[in-house]
């Protein structure tokens, strides 16, 4: 699996992650699967983190999720994943991420933020058994 994001999308996510530090940011990735193992992001939708009072958790505002589902109904686009940051931690899924993951079709893009500076994000998806994450290649578009 390959995830394609534009440099503008990556800059937006990095800016969100830096602004939220030392807490986690979160948002949704909108796009399409091309049928050849690629997911192409066409839009990044930042969302409020309802767990922003904690340092190591995120809960995406469900109102943003519901609004997007309605908006995308009947189009070729869908929510293909989400992103969140890991303040002062690597861009690897945490035990909390694994416990909350439930859809192997959704991509988890994680951006590390060290001392307020965003690092290189990594993408992952849940393996079909639900027991671990698999890496997803991150490419520009």
Short mmCIF file of N, CA and C in Angstrom, two decimals:
data_model
loop_
_atom_site.label_atom_id
_atom_site.label_comp_id
_atom_site.label_asym_id
_atom_site.label_seq_id
_atom_site.Cartn_x
_atom_site.Cartn_y
_atom_site.Cartn_z
N UNK A 1 0.85 -1.19 0.00
CA UNK A 1 0.00 0.00 0.00
C UNK A 1 0.88 1.24 0.00
N UNK A 2 0.45 2.22 -0.78
CA UNK A 2 1.15 3.51 -0.88
C UNK A 2 0.15 4.61 -0.56
N UNK A 3 0.57 5.57 0.23
CA UNK A 3 -0.22 6.76 0.51
C UNK A 3 0.44 7.93 -0.19
N UNK A 4 -0.34 8.63 -1.01
CA UNK A 4 0.18 9.81 -1.72
C UNK A 4 -0.43 11.08 -1.13
N UNK A 5 0.47 11.99 -0.73
CA UNK A 5 0.06 13.30 -0.21
C UNK A 5 0.88 14.38 -0.91
N UNK A 6 0.30 15.53 -1.11
CA UNK A 6 1.03 16.63 -1.71
C UNK A 6 1.91 17.30 -0.64
N UNK A 7 2.94 18.03 -1.06
CA UNK A 7 3.74 18.78 -0.10
C UNK A 7 2.89 19.77 0.72
N UNK A 8 1.86 20.36 0.09
CA UNK A 8 0.98 21.27 0.84
C UNK A 8 0.23 20.53 1.95
N UNK A 9 -0.23 19.32 1.68
CA UNK A 9 -0.91 18.53 2.71
C UNK A 9 0.04 18.23 3.86
N UNK A 10 1.25 17.84 3.52
CA UNK A 10 2.24 17.53 4.57
C UNK A 10 2.58 18.76 5.40
N UNK A 11 2.70 19.92 4.73
CA UNK A 11 2.98 21.17 5.47
C UNK A 11 1.83 21.53 6.41
N UNK A 12 0.60 21.35 5.95
CA UNK A 12 -0.56 21.65 6.79
C UNK A 12 -0.57 20.75 8.03
N UNK A 13 -0.32 19.46 7.84
CA UNK A 13 -0.31 18.53 8.96
C UNK A 13 0.82 18.87 9.93
N UNK A 14 1.99 19.19 9.40
CA UNK A 14 3.13 19.56 10.25
C UNK A 14 2.82 20.82 11.05
N UNK A 15 2.20 21.81 10.41
CA UNK A 15 1.84 23.05 11.11
C UNK A 15 0.82 22.78 12.21
N UNK A 16 -0.15 21.92 11.94
CA UNK A 16 -1.14 21.55 12.96
C UNK A 16 -0.45 20.86 14.14
N UNK A 17 0.47 19.96 13.84
CA UNK A 17 1.17 19.21 14.89
C UNK A 17 2.01 20.14 15.75
N UNK A 18 2.70 21.07 15.11
CA UNK A 18 3.53 22.01 15.87
C UNK A 18 2.68 22.95 16.72
N UNK A 19 1.55 23.39 16.18
CA UNK A 19 0.67 24.29 16.94
C UNK A 19 0.06 23.60 18.15
N UNK A 20 -0.19 22.30 18.04
CA UNK A 20 -0.81 21.56 19.14
C UNK A 20 0.19 21.15 20.22
N UNK A 21 1.46 21.05 19.87
CA UNK A 21 2.48 20.59 20.80
C UNK A 21 2.42 21.40 22.09
N UNK A 22 2.48 20.83 23.25
CA UNK A 22 2.89 19.47 23.59
C UNK A 22 1.74 18.45 23.63
N UNK A 23 0.63 18.78 23.01
CA UNK A 23 -0.50 17.86 22.95
C UNK A 23 -0.61 17.30 21.54
N UNK A 24 -1.49 16.34 21.35
CA UNK A 24 -1.68 15.73 20.04
C UNK A 24 -2.67 16.53 19.20
N UNK A 25 -2.39 16.62 17.92
CA UNK A 25 -3.36 17.16 16.96
C UNK A 25 -4.00 15.96 16.27
N UNK A 26 -5.08 16.22 15.55
CA UNK A 26 -5.70 15.13 14.79
C UNK A 26 -6.53 15.71 13.66
N UNK A 27 -6.81 14.86 12.69
CA UNK A 27 -7.63 15.26 11.57
C UNK A 27 -7.87 14.07 10.66
N UNK A 28 -8.60 14.33 9.60
CA UNK A 28 -8.99 13.27 8.67
C UNK A 28 -8.33 13.46 7.31
N UNK A 29 -8.10 12.34 6.64
CA UNK A 29 -7.55 12.33 5.29
C UNK A 29 -8.67 11.93 4.34
N UNK A 30 -8.95 12.79 3.39
CA UNK A 30 -9.99 12.55 2.40
C UNK A 30 -9.32 12.24 1.07
N UNK A 31 -9.86 11.28 0.35
CA UNK A 31 -9.29 10.96 -0.95
C UNK A 31 -9.95 9.75 -1.56
N UNK A 32 -9.14 8.96 -2.26
CA UNK A 32 -9.69 7.78 -2.92
C UNK A 32 -8.61 6.71 -3.01
N UNK A 33 -9.08 5.47 -3.07
CA UNK A 33 -8.20 4.33 -3.34
C UNK A 33 -8.27 4.10 -4.83
N UNK A 34 -7.12 3.91 -5.45
CA UNK A 34 -7.12 3.78 -6.91
C UNK A 34 -7.26 2.35 -7.40
N UNK A 35 -7.36 1.39 -6.51
CA UNK A 35 -7.53 0.01 -6.91
C UNK A 35 -6.22 -0.71 -7.20
N UNK A 36 -5.12 0.01 -7.24
CA UNK A 36 -3.81 -0.60 -7.52
C UNK A 36 -2.91 -0.51 -6.28
N UNK A 37 -3.53 -0.43 -5.12
CA UNK A 37 -2.73 -0.38 -3.89
C UNK A 37 -2.29 1.01 -3.49
N UNK A 38 -2.87 2.03 -4.11
CA UNK A 38 -2.52 3.40 -3.75
C UNK A 38 -3.74 4.11 -3.20
N UNK A 39 -3.49 4.91 -2.17
CA UNK A 39 -4.50 5.80 -1.62
C UNK A 39 -3.99 7.22 -1.86
N UNK A 40 -4.82 8.04 -2.48
CA UNK A 40 -4.42 9.39 -2.84
C UNK A 40 -5.23 10.38 -2.02
N UNK A 41 -4.54 11.21 -1.26
CA UNK A 41 -5.19 12.23 -0.45
C UNK A 41 -5.47 13.44 -1.31
N UNK A 42 -6.72 13.87 -1.30
CA UNK A 42 -7.10 15.08 -2.03
C UNK A 42 -7.40 16.24 -1.09
N UNK A 43 -7.54 15.93 0.18
CA UNK A 43 -7.90 16.96 1.15
C UNK A 43 -7.52 16.51 2.55
N UNK A 44 -7.02 17.44 3.34
CA UNK A 44 -6.72 17.22 4.75
C UNK A 44 -7.71 18.06 5.55
N UNK A 45 -8.39 17.43 6.48
CA UNK A 45 -9.42 18.12 7.27
C UNK A 45 -9.03 18.10 8.74
N UNK A 46 -8.44 19.21 9.25
CA UNK A 46 -8.11 19.26 10.67
C UNK A 46 -9.38 19.16 11.52
N UNK A 47 -9.23 18.59 12.71
CA UNK A 47 -10.35 18.45 13.63
C UNK A 47 -9.87 18.75 15.04
N UNK A 48 -10.79 19.19 15.85
CA UNK A 48 -10.45 19.43 17.26
C UNK A 48 -10.15 18.09 17.94
N UNK A 49 -9.17 18.12 18.82
CA UNK A 49 -8.86 16.96 19.64
C UNK A 49 -9.61 17.11 20.95
N UNK A 50 -10.61 16.27 21.15
CA UNK A 50 -11.41 16.36 22.37
C UNK A 50 -10.66 15.90 23.61
N UNK A 51 -9.48 15.31 23.41
CA UNK A 51 -8.64 14.88 24.53
C UNK A 51 -7.40 15.78 24.65
N UNK A 52 -7.51 17.01 24.17
CA UNK A 52 -6.36 17.91 24.14
C UNK A 52 -5.81 18.22 25.53
N UNK A 53 -6.58 17.96 26.55
CA UNK A 53 -6.09 18.20 27.91
C UNK A 53 -5.08 17.13 28.34
N UNK A 54 -4.96 16.06 27.57
CA UNK A 54 -3.96 15.04 27.85
C UNK A 54 -2.80 15.20 26.88
N UNK A 55 -1.70 14.64 27.20
CA UNK A 55 -0.52 14.78 26.35
C UNK A 55 -0.39 13.66 25.32
N UNK A 56 -0.98 12.51 25.60
CA UNK A 56 -0.69 11.35 24.78
C UNK A 56 -1.92 10.63 24.23
N UNK A 57 -2.99 11.38 23.99
CA UNK A 57 -4.20 10.77 23.43
C UNK A 57 -4.88 11.77 22.50
N UNK A 58 -5.67 11.20 21.60
CA UNK A 58 -6.50 12.07 20.78
C UNK A 58 -7.86 11.42 20.61
N UNK A 59 -8.84 12.26 20.51
CA UNK A 59 -10.19 11.83 20.14
C UNK A 59 -10.72 12.88 19.18
N UNK A 60 -10.85 12.47 17.94
CA UNK A 60 -11.28 13.36 16.88
C UNK A 60 -12.73 13.80 17.12
N UNK A 61 -12.99 15.07 16.94
CA UNK A 61 -14.34 15.60 17.11
C UNK A 61 -15.30 14.88 16.16
N UNK A 62 -16.26 14.12 16.69
CA UNK A 62 -17.17 13.35 15.82
C UNK A 62 -18.01 14.24 14.91
N UNK A 63 -18.23 15.49 15.27
CA UNK A 63 -19.01 16.38 14.41
C UNK A 63 -18.30 16.59 13.07
N UNK A 64 -16.98 16.68 13.09
CA UNK A 64 -16.21 16.83 11.85
C UNK A 64 -16.35 15.56 11.01
N UNK A 65 -16.24 14.42 11.65
CA UNK A 65 -16.36 13.14 10.96
C UNK A 65 -17.74 13.00 10.30
N UNK A 66 -18.78 13.28 11.04
CA UNK A 66 -20.15 13.16 10.52
C UNK A 66 -20.39 14.15 9.38
N UNK A 67 -19.92 15.39 9.56
CA UNK A 67 -20.08 16.40 8.51
C UNK A 67 -19.41 15.94 7.22
N UNK A 68 -18.20 15.40 7.34
CA UNK A 68 -17.49 14.93 6.15
C UNK A 68 -18.19 13.75 5.50
N UNK A 69 -18.67 12.81 6.29
CA UNK A 69 -19.38 11.67 5.72
C UNK A 69 -20.58 12.14 4.90
N UNK A 70 -21.31 13.10 5.42
CA UNK A 70 -22.47 13.65 4.68
C UNK A 70 -22.03 14.37 3.42
N UNK A 71 -20.97 15.18 3.55
CA UNK A 71 -20.49 15.96 2.43
C UNK A 71 -19.98 15.08 1.29
N UNK A 72 -19.36 13.95 1.64
CA UNK A 72 -18.76 13.09 0.64
C UNK A 72 -19.73 12.07 0.04
N UNK A 73 -20.90 11.94 0.65
CA UNK A 73 -21.90 10.98 0.16
C UNK A 73 -22.21 11.27 -1.30
N UNK A 74 -22.15 10.22 -2.13
CA UNK A 74 -22.47 10.37 -3.54
C UNK A 74 -21.31 10.85 -4.39
N UNK A 75 -20.14 11.02 -3.81
CA UNK A 75 -18.96 11.43 -4.58
C UNK A 75 -18.01 10.24 -4.68
N UNK A 76 -16.97 10.41 -5.44
CA UNK A 76 -15.95 9.35 -5.56
C UNK A 76 -14.95 9.39 -4.40
N UNK A 77 -15.07 10.39 -3.55
CA UNK A 77 -14.14 10.55 -2.43
C UNK A 77 -14.71 9.96 -1.16
N UNK A 78 -13.80 9.62 -0.24
CA UNK A 78 -14.20 9.10 1.06
C UNK A 78 -13.12 9.44 2.08
N UNK A 79 -13.42 9.17 3.33
CA UNK A 79 -12.41 9.29 4.37
C UNK A 79 -11.54 8.05 4.25
N UNK A 80 -10.25 8.26 3.94
CA UNK A 80 -9.35 7.12 3.75
C UNK A 80 -8.41 6.92 4.94
N UNK A 81 -8.47 7.83 5.88
CA UNK A 81 -7.62 7.70 7.05
C UNK A 81 -7.67 8.93 7.92
N UNK A 82 -6.78 8.95 8.87
CA UNK A 82 -6.66 10.11 9.74
C UNK A 82 -5.21 10.31 10.09
N UNK A 83 -4.94 11.47 10.65
CA UNK A 83 -3.58 11.76 11.10
C UNK A 83 -3.65 12.21 12.55
N UNK A 84 -2.55 12.02 13.22
CA UNK A 84 -2.39 12.60 14.55
C UNK A 84 -0.91 12.73 14.84
N UNK A 85 -0.60 13.49 15.86
CA UNK A 85 0.81 13.71 16.20
C UNK A 85 1.17 12.93 17.45
N UNK A 86 2.46 12.69 17.57
CA UNK A 86 3.03 12.08 18.78
C UNK A 86 4.03 13.07 19.37
N UNK A 87 3.60 13.84 20.37
CA UNK A 87 4.51 14.80 20.98
C UNK A 87 5.68 14.09 21.68
N UNK A 88 6.88 14.48 21.29
CA UNK A 88 8.11 13.95 21.88
C UNK A 88 8.14 12.42 21.90
N UNK A 89 7.62 11.84 20.83
CA UNK A 89 7.60 10.38 20.67
C UNK A 89 7.73 10.07 19.17
N UNK A 90 8.17 8.85 18.85
CA UNK A 90 8.35 8.50 17.44
C UNK A 90 7.03 8.36 16.69
N UNK A 91 7.13 8.31 15.38
CA UNK A 91 5.96 8.20 14.50
C UNK A 91 5.55 6.74 14.33
N UNK A 92 5.60 6.00 15.40
CA UNK A 92 5.18 4.60 15.41
C UNK A 92 3.90 4.48 16.22
N UNK A 93 2.98 3.62 15.81
CA UNK A 93 1.73 3.47 16.56
C UNK A 93 2.01 3.02 18.00
N UNK A 94 1.29 3.63 18.90
CA UNK A 94 1.42 3.30 20.32
C UNK A 94 0.46 2.15 20.66
N UNK A 95 0.60 1.64 21.87
CA UNK A 95 -0.34 0.62 22.35
C UNK A 95 -1.76 1.18 22.36
N UNK A 96 -1.90 2.45 22.70
CA UNK A 96 -3.21 3.10 22.69
C UNK A 96 -3.77 3.16 21.27
N UNK A 97 -2.92 3.47 20.29
CA UNK A 97 -3.36 3.49 18.89
C UNK A 97 -3.88 2.11 18.48
N UNK A 98 -3.14 1.08 18.82
CA UNK A 98 -3.56 -0.28 18.46
C UNK A 98 -4.87 -0.65 19.14
N UNK A 99 -5.03 -0.25 20.39
CA UNK A 99 -6.26 -0.57 21.12
C UNK A 99 -7.47 0.13 20.50
N UNK A 100 -7.26 1.29 19.89
CA UNK A 100 -8.38 2.06 19.34
C UNK A 100 -8.62 1.81 17.86
N UNK A 101 -7.69 1.16 17.20
CA UNK A 101 -7.83 0.90 15.76
C UNK A 101 -8.84 -0.21 15.54
N UNK A 102 -9.68 -0.04 14.52
CA UNK A 102 -10.69 -1.07 14.25
C UNK A 102 -10.99 -1.28 12.78
N UNK A 103 -10.36 -0.53 11.90
CA UNK A 103 -10.69 -0.64 10.48
C UNK A 103 -9.41 -0.78 9.66
N UNK A 104 -9.14 -1.95 9.11
CA UNK A 104 -7.90 -2.13 8.34
C UNK A 104 -7.85 -1.33 7.04
N UNK A 105 -8.96 -0.74 6.63
CA UNK A 105 -8.96 0.09 5.42
C UNK A 105 -8.50 1.52 5.68
N UNK A 106 -8.50 1.94 6.94
CA UNK A 106 -8.10 3.31 7.26
C UNK A 106 -6.60 3.40 7.49
N UNK A 107 -6.03 4.46 6.98
CA UNK A 107 -4.60 4.72 7.15
C UNK A 107 -4.40 5.61 8.37
N UNK A 108 -3.37 5.29 9.14
CA UNK A 108 -2.98 6.08 10.30
C UNK A 108 -1.69 6.80 9.94
N UNK A 109 -1.75 8.11 9.76
CA UNK A 109 -0.57 8.92 9.50
C UNK A 109 -0.17 9.56 10.82
N UNK A 110 1.06 9.30 11.25
CA UNK A 110 1.53 9.82 12.53
C UNK A 110 2.73 10.72 12.29
N UNK A 111 2.69 11.91 12.85
CA UNK A 111 3.81 12.84 12.73
C UNK A 111 4.45 13.02 14.11
N UNK A 112 5.76 12.78 14.22
CA UNK A 112 6.42 13.01 15.49
C UNK A 112 6.69 14.50 15.67
N UNK A 113 6.63 14.97 16.90
CA UNK A 113 6.92 16.38 17.18
C UNK A 113 7.88 16.41 18.36
N UNK A 114 9.11 16.82 18.11
CA UNK A 114 10.12 16.90 19.15
C UNK A 114 10.37 18.35 19.51
N UNK A 115 10.12 18.69 20.76
CA UNK A 115 10.32 20.05 21.24
C UNK A 115 9.65 21.09 20.34
N UNK A 116 8.45 20.76 19.87
CA UNK A 116 7.66 21.70 19.08
C UNK A 116 7.95 21.70 17.59
N UNK A 117 8.87 20.84 17.12
CA UNK A 117 9.21 20.79 15.70
C UNK A 117 8.77 19.45 15.11
N UNK A 118 7.97 19.52 14.06
CA UNK A 118 7.48 18.31 13.41
C UNK A 118 8.61 17.61 12.66
N UNK A 119 8.60 16.29 12.78
CA UNK A 119 9.57 15.47 12.07
C UNK A 119 8.92 14.79 10.88
N UNK A 120 9.55 13.74 10.42
CA UNK A 120 9.07 13.01 9.25
C UNK A 120 7.92 12.08 9.64
N UNK A 121 6.76 12.26 9.02
CA UNK A 121 5.62 11.39 9.35
C UNK A 121 5.80 9.99 8.78
N UNK A 122 5.09 9.06 9.36
CA UNK A 122 5.03 7.69 8.86
C UNK A 122 3.57 7.27 8.79
N UNK A 123 3.28 6.42 7.82
CA UNK A 123 1.91 5.95 7.64
C UNK A 123 1.85 4.46 7.96
N UNK A 124 0.70 4.06 8.49
CA UNK A 124 0.48 2.68 8.92
C UNK A 124 -0.99 2.33 8.65
N UNK A 125 -1.25 1.02 8.64
CA UNK A 125 -2.64 0.57 8.62
C UNK A 125 -2.71 -0.71 9.43
N UNK A 126 -3.86 -0.96 9.97
CA UNK A 126 -4.08 -2.14 10.79
C UNK A 126 -4.06 -3.38 9.91
N UNK A 127 -3.39 -4.41 10.37
CA UNK A 127 -3.41 -5.64 9.59
C UNK A 127 -4.79 -6.29 9.77
N UNK A 128 -5.22 -7.10 8.79
CA UNK A 128 -6.58 -7.66 8.84
C UNK A 128 -6.92 -8.42 10.12
N UNK A 129 -5.92 -8.98 10.78
CA UNK A 129 -6.19 -9.70 12.02
C UNK A 129 -6.46 -8.75 13.19
N UNK A 130 -6.08 -7.48 13.00
CA UNK A 130 -6.27 -6.49 14.06
C UNK A 130 -5.25 -6.56 15.18
N UNK A 131 -4.19 -7.33 14.98
CA UNK A 131 -3.23 -7.53 16.06
C UNK A 131 -2.00 -6.63 15.97
N UNK A 132 -1.80 -5.97 14.83
CA UNK A 132 -0.62 -5.13 14.67
C UNK A 132 -0.82 -4.17 13.51
N UNK A 133 0.06 -3.20 13.43
CA UNK A 133 0.05 -2.26 12.32
C UNK A 133 1.08 -2.69 11.28
N UNK A 134 0.77 -2.39 10.03
CA UNK A 134 1.68 -2.64 8.91
C UNK A 134 2.12 -1.28 8.36
N UNK A 135 3.36 -1.20 7.89
CA UNK A 135 3.80 0.09 7.30
C UNK A 135 3.13 0.36 5.97
N UNK A 136 2.93 1.63 5.70
CA UNK A 136 2.38 2.10 4.42
C UNK A 136 3.42 3.06 3.87
N UNK A 137 3.81 2.89 2.63
CA UNK A 137 4.78 3.79 2.00
C UNK A 137 4.16 5.16 1.80
N UNK A 138 4.92 6.18 2.09
CA UNK A 138 4.46 7.56 1.96
C UNK A 138 5.17 8.18 0.76
N UNK A 139 4.37 8.68 -0.19
CA UNK A 139 4.93 9.25 -1.42
C UNK A 139 4.29 10.60 -1.69
N UNK A 140 5.01 11.45 -2.40
CA UNK A 140 4.45 12.72 -2.84
C UNK A 140 3.57 12.50 -4.04
N UNK A 141 2.79 13.52 -4.36
CA UNK A 141 1.97 13.40 -5.58
C UNK A 141 2.15 14.60 -6.45
#
